[in-house]
Structure formats: C-alpha cells, structure tokens
Amino acid sequence: MDLFDIFVSASFWAAVLRIASPLIFATMGELICERAGVLNLGIEGIMVAGAFAGWIAVWAGLPLWGGVAVAMLTGMGLGLVHSVLSVPFGLSQHVVGVGMTLLATSLTFYTYRVVLPEVSSPPKIEAFQPLDIPGLSQIPFLGEALFSQTALTYAGFVVVALVAWVLYRTPLGLAVRAAGESPAAVAAQGLSVTGIRMGAVIVGSGLMAVGGAFLTLSAFDSFFFEMVNGRGWICIALVVFGAWKPGKALLGALLFAAFDAFQIRLQQTPMGQVVPYQVFLMMPYVLSILALVVMSRRAEVPKALMVPFNKGER
Amino acid sequence: MTTQDQGAGQVVLRLSHITKRFGPVTANEDVSFDLHRGEVIALLGENGAGKTTLMNILFGQYTADEGEVELFGAPLPPGNPRAALDRGVGMVHQHFTLADNLRVWENVVLGVDALSAPALNARAAKAKLRELSARFHLHVDPDAKVGRLTVGERQRVEILKALYRDARILILDEPTAVLTPQETDALFATLREAIGLGMSVVFISHKLHEVMAIADRVLVLRHGKLVAERAVGDTNREELAALMVGAEVSAPEPSEGAAGAALLSLRAVRLAGEGTTPGLKGIDLDLRAGQITGLAGVSGNGQAALSDLISGLRAPDEGVLEIAGEALRTWSPRAAVGHGIARIPEDRHKTGTIADFDLTENAILERYKSEFSRGGWMDWRGARAFAEGLIKGYDVRCHGPEQRIRLLSGGNMQKLILGRVLEGAPKVILANQPVRGLDIGAVNYVHSQLLEARARGAAVLLISEDLDEIMRLSDVIHVISEGRLSPAFARGTMRPEELGQWMAGKGYDDAA
C-alpha cells in the first residue's frame, strides 16, 4: 500500500467524514460562543459529559435520537452554568472554562461509577448504522466515500449550514456577531447583551455535547474515560483556523480529519515499519499548527472576545 | 436658524422635575424642560454637570428617583431601554456604538427586526438606506465594512441609524469632537435638512461657537441643576461660558513669545505606517525654545507616529533627529528623557496613569529609579513628600496621596500628570491632547501651565484636534494630514477654513 493508494481508496474518504463529525458539531458550538464574545474552554468537559449522557440514556432504553437529545440537554445545562458565571458575573473566561471542563469530566466519571458500580468493561449499545442515501450511495466510489455515513454525520453538515444561515441571514445572527464585536452597539439598540451571550453559550454547549455523543452513539458503541482525548482543544484551534467563519471551520475540521485518517493508514505502509508510530500520531497536530499559522494571519478576531460587558461602565 | 414658532411647534419631549441621586451625590436635581417640534436645543455643561445622566434616564439605563419623562404627550415607562427607541428617539453617542466587523447596512438594521424574525431583508434595507443617504446628504456605501470607514463616515452611519428608524427626536452627544471644520459644516447642513422636516434635536456640546451656530435655545446645566435657559438670539459666548462654570472665565491670554533656538528638529524624517494609520512621509519640524508649536489635524493622520518618535518609542526609518542642532545616533525612550523631553500622553487613563495605583505611585512613575530609590530600595517617604508637593502645587483635588488615581476626575488626574511632567523642568514638552474631555476650569489651568512653561523657555509641541485650542495657544501652526506636514503658519495668518483645507489633505506637495 503506497501513498497514492491511500487517497484513491473510498474507505479513506469515508473515514475522513467519520473522524470529522464530532469535530464539526463541537467546532460549530465553540464558534457560536466566540462569535458572541465568550471563549468556552469548558468544551472538552462538555464533550465528555455529552458522550456519557447520550450513551447512558440509550443504554437505559431511550432510542438513539433520544440519546442525542439527552446529550444536548446535558450540554445546555453545563452551558447555563458556564454562561451565568462568565456573562452576568463577568468572571475570567479562562478560569470558568477550565473549571467547567474539570467539573464536567469529574462529574461524568462520578456518575458513571454511581450508575455502573460493578462493571469492569462498559456495556455496549446498538449504535447508529450507516445510512445509505438512496441513489447517491450507488454512485461508484463517491457513494461509498461520502454517502454511506451514519445519520449523525449528515446532521453535522446540516448544522454547519444552519449555523451559517442564522449568523449571516437573520436578525438574531446579526445580534450575535455584534455582541462579540461591540456589545455597546447591541446595548444601544435596547437589546440585551447578557441574554444574547448566555443564549449563545447555552446553544453552543449543546452542540459540543452532541459532538461528544457522536463518539459513543455513532463512531463507537460504548463509553470510555479517555475517548474525547483532547478533541475539544482541537476545536478551539479549528475556530481560529476557520477565522470564526462556519464554512472555513468546516474545512479545517475535514483537513484535520484527513491528516488523522492518513496517519492511521500510513502506519500500515512500509514506512510504518521503520518510523515509530508516535511520529504518525503527532502528524495531524503538527500539520494543524502549521495550517493555523498560515490561515489565521489575517483573521479578524471578534474584538470583544473575552471582554465582559457591564452596561454601567463606559 | 431663527427661533422656531413656539406655538406651531408642539411639545415632543417633556422632562418634568427629574431628580437622580447616586448615594450622596445628586447627579440631576429638579431638571425640567420642553423640546418642541423642529427645534434644536443645546445642552451645555462641564463634565460631570449631569448631561449624560439625564440622557441615560431618557434611554432607560437609569431610573429617575423623582420626576417623569413625557414623549409625544404620553408618559415614558422608566427603566426600559427600548421604550424611547421605539417611540422615535435616536441617539448618536460620543463614542460610536458600531460593530466594526459588520457592514454599514447590517449595523443600521441591528435591533430593528425582532430577534425571532426568520430572515433579514438585505435588499430592502439597502434600498431604504440609499434613499436616506441621498435625501440627507449622508454619503456612505451600505456595503462597506464599518471598520474601514473614517470617523466622519461612522458618524453618518450613526445618524442614518436613527433616520432609518424614523426617529423624530435626535440626541447628539459631542458630535463635532472628531470632525474637521468641513465635516462639521456638512453635519450642520444635514441637521438643518432634518429639522426642516420636523426633526427635533438635542445637541450636547462644550463648543460654544457651534452651540451658537445650530441651536435655537441653550440650556445650561451646572452641578446637576438647570441654571439658565437662553434663546440664542439673547445671549453670547461669553455669557454662556460664565453660566457654565458659574463665574466669569478668563481664558489665558497668550502673549507673543520670543522664539529661541531650535531645541529639537526633525529633518526629512520618514516613519513607516502601522496598520491603517499612516506613518510620517518626510517631515521637517523645528521645536524652538519659548515657543508653542501647534499641530492641527484629524486624529489618525500621523500624530501617533510623531509622538512615538519624539518620546523615543520609535526611531526614524530615514532622516535625522537633531537636539540643539546636533544629529543623534541612537534614539530610545531613555535617550528622550535624558535629553529633557517630557510628555503629556494622549490617553491619561491608558498610558498616563495606572488606575489602581495610588497618587504617590503614579506621581513617581517616571522617576522611581533615579530619584526615589536608594540601593535598590524604594524611598517611600521621599515619594510621598513629592506627591504631596504636586497635589499642593498643581491644585489636585483628592483625599490625599494614598487615594487610588482611578477615583479622581479627569481634570485632577491631568493636573497630577502635568505636575509630574513640569516638575522635571523639561526642555521639550510633548502635549498630546492635553485637555481632551476636561471642563473649562481645568482646561484653562492646563493651558496657563503650558504658557508658563513656554515663558520659562521650554519648547512645547501641542497636538490637538480642537482647532480653537490650537489657534489660541500656538505661536506657529503646522497641519498634519496622512503623514505629511504643512508649512509653518505664524499666529494669526490663517483662518480656520484655510487650516481645514490642509486638514482635509489639500495643498500638500505630494512629491515630498
């Protein structure tokens, strides 16, 4: 298997979409928060909580989409806590975010032990199955590569389109973008900066949790403690990579996933016999950092990102 | 403008007995006035006189303790920020409330439709905006990003925002502070157009000549109270100034200073621009002993580069800097201080002081190493005595040297900075916007100190956007535009309109 074979195999491209899916959901969630002016470093923990909540709900008997809904609500609940601390109280968003990640992660492990005190390996569930899109999935190569994914992956792309539509085509999106740039402009129109920012953090956290739930409900069929494994932090970088724009951020998620899928396959080439596998594992991160350096040079950072808004102050 | 027919102009806005207290401080006391249809009233007062509080009550940011507001004959519910907006009151804030990342039309429609509305109608919004732009001579491209606009264009967007919402009352807070004389004239033309169509205007300003030019009536606020009301035809600038401060103001009379040798000279100095702000494009400038050199211009035309250069933060890319005729080889902030250059920074909050440090610490910021330390240890006793000296010598009103400087008013903060600068008996003084935002009393104090420094033989470079200030104090005037410097004009040889031409970028030799 040489390099060229990797790129022409349909399974490579199918893997790219699969690996990208959780990143897409969580990146859109983070993007919404940051566009409104709040850096949400709770993302990693919220993804862990979402992965667990969705999985345990399905294990307890809910349908798969019920699990997705439970994950989303869990994320929104954590988002509510984050937003109360970071928006009306105006606490340091770094401290609140890291605290939320630690809290959500620990709470998840605690709940896991309370619900499943005796098990040594977590129970499996019946996960989302690939959904062949009629017609499209019959196209040679492309069908297998792109149109035989699980429903949740397709939903990820719908979410990107939805987020882009709301941000750029609706009064609500306008208010969100203005809140992250000039909260005074929002307040001067009699709109509530607090309300807009809290709403963005809550909805964004819900999406992050769905990203986590993709891992347990679609990519795998069970829950492991280390399964999120830094994906949340990658999403923070992807938002910067995407210059706070949904389309570009999607591109970033796909690019990172491609690096990842590529390195897994590279390990099986003759090169993999010589080079230690850790070097391959490192590759997507190194390439992401390089891409970030190139891409984010001219990005316009939301000016009021991480700046609490107090309407009494001038 | 003649005074409107009061009978025909119905009352559109009525404030009745508004009182607002913050703890022991009374910000507004029993303020009442009426605004009529098609009328312009000017609200005049020093900083802290209560103008902003009054407008915040109108816009629901604060709730009045007593009294009520009536709009178009119906009471305005207190404490609701949207109420005034929805009923046709538009406000152009001194600090614009625009989002730089949004386009002009997006800024204008922000908050117009309910947040639950499914989509924005960009085409209709832009069409309406173009029509308003044409009717009121407010030219600005609806698709331009606000971050790329000039200050004057941004103000037009703010006014368009109000017009787009069919505002019938327009409140302008210090609207001309950032405009060239030409832009100010254009603003006034727009306002007159709107007034002719029945708009009513509240014009908040410090600038007496503008108040006289645009207003029908003038209301003077002092210490939260309405102390006088005059029809413009029955008053003059001197009377208004006196009413504002409560005593006859004597502006310092600059006498013709005898110019001495050039203490600091720039020869064909070039400096690269940073971001959107221009650098310097080959500038020649002499700062002479016993002379105040005024630098007029709209902000963002190279003033920052020039002041960075003089204070040693940047060295010239090309050209030469001379001190007393001798070309310098190295240039750094330390070298600048060493050569007796002192500066009054442009932004006293950001770079002039450290908000949470006390007065003593702020007083010694520039000399804590040289004068107030011994063997690496702070000499706090000496520092405190120095601070007390400044407080007395420069009339800084405060509770004492231990007070955090954040709690001082802008004027008192500036007096401390002034003391800090002048105590070192500097040879060259860079005064960058030294009186911005100060009330008349503090302005006169700062000006008289600068004149005193000149009499002592210092060379002063006064950078200001206020043409009045420049023309009153300066012995010679340069205008800066896009990093180019006009020739030197001696006192009294130029009219404001001519300087305005230079400020707008006309007349320069572009080959330079």
XYZ file of N, CA and C in Angstrom, chain A residues 37-39 81-100 197 305-310:
90
model
N -18.764 36.496 21.855
C -17.807 37.141 22.757
C -17.379 36.325 23.956
N -17.751 35.029 23.978
C -17.377 34.206 25.124
C -16.506 33.040 24.661
N -15.303 32.947 25.220
C -14.450 31.797 24.959
C -14.921 30.666 25.868
N -24.571 26.932 33.312
C -23.688 27.236 34.440
C -22.525 28.120 33.972
N -21.913 27.715 32.852
C -20.801 28.490 32.308
C -21.224 29.930 32.035
N -22.403 30.067 31.400
C -22.809 31.400 30.970
C -23.161 32.294 32.154
N -23.748 31.707 33.196
C -24.080 32.530 34.368
C -22.787 33.078 34.984
N -21.780 32.218 35.085
C -20.524 32.648 35.697
C -19.773 33.647 34.820
N -19.798 33.399 33.501
C -18.947 34.211 32.634
C -19.639 35.466 32.123
N -20.967 35.456 32.015
C -21.634 36.628 31.425
C -22.141 37.615 32.485
N -23.231 37.295 33.226
C -23.656 38.314 34.193
C -22.627 38.558 35.310
N -21.943 37.484 35.761
C -20.945 37.691 36.810
C -19.629 38.204 36.245
N -19.434 38.020 34.934
C -18.233 38.553 34.287
C -16.930 37.982 34.808
N -16.933 36.725 35.255
C -15.697 36.135 35.773
C -14.749 35.812 34.618
N -13.494 35.599 34.951
C -12.491 35.270 33.939
C -12.942 34.050 33.140
N -12.993 34.211 31.825
C -13.496 33.115 30.992
C -12.520 31.948 30.952
N -11.243 32.219 31.147
C -10.284 31.117 31.205
C -10.552 30.244 32.411
N -10.690 30.910 33.555
C -10.857 30.158 34.797
C -12.195 29.411 34.781
N -13.247 30.088 34.358
C -14.555 29.440 34.308
C -14.502 28.235 33.367
N -13.874 28.416 32.204
C -13.838 27.348 31.208
C -13.071 26.127 31.687
N -11.873 26.361 32.203
C -11.080 25.237 32.692
C -11.819 24.573 33.851
N -12.402 25.393 34.719
C -13.182 24.845 35.831
C -14.332 23.993 35.333
N -15.028 24.457 34.289
C -16.152 23.695 33.748
C -15.677 22.372 33.168
N -25.556 36.686 24.815
C -24.355 35.914 25.105
C -24.684 34.621 25.844
N -14.145 39.551 22.225
C -13.974 38.188 22.729
C -13.261 38.248 24.070
N -13.847 37.599 25.057
C -13.304 37.529 26.411
C -13.392 38.847 27.177
N -14.123 39.820 26.651
C -14.305 41.075 27.372
C -15.704 41.090 27.978
N -15.810 41.019 29.298
C -17.140 41.055 29.907
C -17.793 42.408 29.638
N -19.092 42.410 29.554
C -19.811 43.665 29.285
C -20.616 44.088 30.499
N -20.372 45.331 30.877
C -21.075 45.887 32.019
C -21.720 47.163 31.560
